[in-house]
Amino acid sequence: MTESMDTEQAEPTSGSAFLEERIRTLLQQMTLEEKIGQMAQVPSGGGHLPHHLREAIQRGQVGSVINEVDVATVNELQRTAVEESRLGIPLLVGRDVIHGFATVFPIPLGQAASWNPRLVELGARIAAHEAASRGVNWTFAPMIDISRDPRWGRIAESLGEDPFLTGSLGSAMVRGFQGEDLSAPGSIAACAKHFAGYGASESGKDYNTTNIPEGELRNVYLPPFQAAVDAGVASIMTSFSDLNGVPATANTLILQQILRDEWGFDGLVVSDWDSIHQLAVHGFTAGDRDSAFEAATAGVDMEMASQTYAHHLASLVHDGRMTIEHIDTMVSNILRTKFRLGLFDTPYTDPSLLPDIAAPEHLAAARHAAVESLVLLKNDVRVLPLSAESLCAVAIIGPLADDQQEQLGTWIFDGDARHSVTALQAIRDLVGDRVTVHHARGIDTTRSHDRGGFDEAVRAAEQSDVVVMFLGEEAILSGEAHCRADIGLPGNQEALIDALAATGKPLVLVLMTGRPLALERVVPKVHAVVCAWHPGSLGGPAIADVLFGVESPSGKLPVTFPRVTGQIPIYYSHKHGGKPGTPETFVHIDDIQARAPQLSVGNTSFHFDVHYSPLYPFGHGLSYTTFEYDSVRVDPPELAVSGTITVSAEVTNTGDRDGTEVAQLYVRDLVGNVTRPVKELKGFQRVFLAAYERRTVSFTLTPEDLSFFGRANTRIVEPGRFHVWIGGSSDTQTRAEFDLTD
Ligand code: NOJ
């Protein structure tokens, strides 16, 4: 083993003091080149160890390898590092395991629709086990960028628009990946990304500039990252984007002042792929040498893919621009992560210690996650659930009904479509010979402009009692760099709906999508809409169970659905403004008289040509039963700055079916040192209610929960009046109020 192992005889023998001592001891033995070597993350050979990589590892020039999932190759990489490099420092082996490994869970945005941290944690745990069995010890997840622009393809990877929900679910993912003991078999290091503000890319175009005032950065974009740090996340990845003129990869405010000094993060910060080299492309530096200097001094410890550190850090130290102390801090952050992972003690992977890839219990968990991710957006004439007993025939239409690959969604490098069960297959299995299933694709892909399959689809509809259409977006239309300027249904899908609507049959739309779609024109043409996102390996059975009432839907939107693309950005937690649009002041373009005088249309905040409300608000989601809220109350009636307050309401299942409701707590701070949002989510609970059951739901609030960053960009708690709501969606009206007192 390595000389560093000598420290095992030192006292103390565990805990952070011991860890820091081991790091110091190792650092003392390292040359500057070996230190800089630890900062390099390089691509793997993909299933073999190329000669140049072996040599680089032997020379101590590699700290991490990215994208190797062949366990024999990973073990050979580790053996080379541990046995053939001078100091025997093991490697971090990184991989994007975003929503499952071989077993694919719903896309993160879909998982977020479950509003179920335990389910999200389990999904990450299973993904960690499968990835770890291939030698991966570091994943680049959770992605916790607040995403309020559905044009941005990466919204699919996100947990939605809200800081509180994203923080809760992102922390759950961290716990799932890392387990209680990061060094245990099956635990892998998580990486909260992309730090920070990436979701605010202008016009929803990936990699674009972001301009986020510091107050908004702190109040909206950073809280999920702080929650991840509090949950013990091992690493952070910087964003590709320019943040207020200083690209995130070189942004000292966020990387040093906030992350390290204010939050006390002592883990590893990695760049995004080539993002240090790209500092010059941004026009922030004149070339790689300056880029290396800016990123390193801002606090990026490891460089992914590009090699500016390898080429320039040593000379920057020799020239006196960078200190060896700074280099040591960077290396310590990397070594600390390797020690925490237990890699010095157990560098090799023994897959027999872990469950099989795609084990039955993994697939069962993916199915359950898919069920909870489904959001029933509309069910006007209670066309759902379908009854296998009373239907004679059902038409299953659309390019996404029977595609094992597309249902997996974006970012599934290791997803194995052979484990996928499609909706068509699952519906056939579920109804057996009780119901005839007519299947027609209707249209080749979601983007096709042809009508060649319309006639067959219409014939299938005419022979059926009900039509279920699987439409939306294929996986390739969302994810990194897959952005859209118009988020309606692509291709000829709307025309297909029109053709099917002309049959007069009840229409159910199952939306498979990586983002909210703008469906104002489409929704009135159909009777029911189920948002299934990209539901993963077992999405098919989950959809079948919900369509046929084996399960009642319980998902709630983690993101607003706009009516039309032009409404973006539209999100529930917006500011009130001085002249808000209201039902009384709204004027539709068709109602404006010819030659109307300028001041005749109200002068409040709305678009003339679309209603000012969204199509579906954040938090919306129906069930096969109905829930009602009443009696929102607070106890005690005032919240003292050192106290707590309990907010309660009665929730009743008013239907004759059991169901699960997500009760949501929102507050509004009426007057602020800076203007405050009209509503902010502060709590949620999944509540199971039997038919006609009535139950109290309660939440506790503290002044800390009501604090925010004010004009001086410091956290403040301001006395004053608050409104508080408990309900089943962000548009809830069931409200109480209280004062926060000195
Ligand atoms: C670029 C992406 O932005 C990031 O999310 C991902 O983890 C890295 N590439 C590695 O694949």
CSV table of N, CA and C and ligand atoms in Angstrom, one decimal, residues 66 96 140 154 193-194 237 240 272-273 304 480, ligand 1:
chain,number,residue,atom,x,y,z
A,66,ILE,N,-13.7,9.9,-16.0
A,66,ILE,CA,-15.1,10.1,-16.2
A,66,ILE,C,-15.6,9.1,-17.3
A,96,ASP,N,-22.6,10.3,-15.1
A,96,ASP,CA,-23.9,10.9,-15.0
A,96,ASP,C,-25.0,9.9,-14.7
A,140,PHE,N,-22.9,12.8,-11.0
A,140,PHE,CA,-23.1,14.2,-11.2
A,140,PHE,C,-24.6,14.5,-11.1
A,154,ARG,N,-33.1,21.5,-20.3
A,154,ARG,CA,-32.6,20.9,-19.0
A,154,ARG,C,-33.6,20.9,-17.9
A,193,LYS,N,-25.5,20.3,-8.7
A,193,LYS,CA,-25.2,21.1,-9.9
A,193,LYS,C,-26.4,21.8,-10.4
A,194,HIS,N,-26.2,22.9,-11.2
A,194,HIS,CA,-24.9,23.5,-11.7
A,194,HIS,C,-24.9,24.8,-10.9
A,237,MET,N,-20.8,21.0,-8.7
A,237,MET,CA,-20.3,21.3,-10.1
A,237,MET,C,-20.7,22.7,-10.5
A,240,PHE,N,-22.0,26.1,-16.6
A,240,PHE,CA,-21.4,26.6,-17.8
A,240,PHE,C,-21.6,28.1,-18.0
A,272,ASP,N,-17.6,22.1,-14.9
A,272,ASP,CA,-18.4,21.3,-15.9
A,272,ASP,C,-17.4,21.1,-17.1
A,273,TRP,N,-17.9,20.2,-18.0
A,273,TRP,CA,-17.0,19.7,-19.1
A,273,TRP,C,-16.4,20.9,-19.9
A,304,MET,N,-12.8,19.3,-15.2
A,304,MET,CA,-13.4,18.2,-16.0
A,304,MET,C,-13.0,18.4,-17.5
A,480,GLU,N,-29.9,18.3,-22.1
A,480,GLU,CA,-28.8,19.3,-22.3
A,480,GLU,C,-28.8,19.7,-23.8
B,1,NOJ,C1,-22.0,18.5,-19.1
B,1,NOJ,C2,-23.3,18.7,-18.2
B,1,NOJ,O1,-23.6,20.1,-18.2
B,1,NOJ,C3,-23.2,18.2,-16.8
B,1,NOJ,O2,-24.4,18.2,-16.2
B,1,NOJ,C4,-22.6,16.8,-16.9
B,1,NOJ,O3,-22.6,16.2,-15.6
B,1,NOJ,C5,-21.3,16.8,-17.5
B,1,NOJ,N1,-21.4,17.3,-18.9
B,1,NOJ,C6,-20.6,15.4,-17.5
B,1,NOJ,O4,-21.2,14.6,-18.4
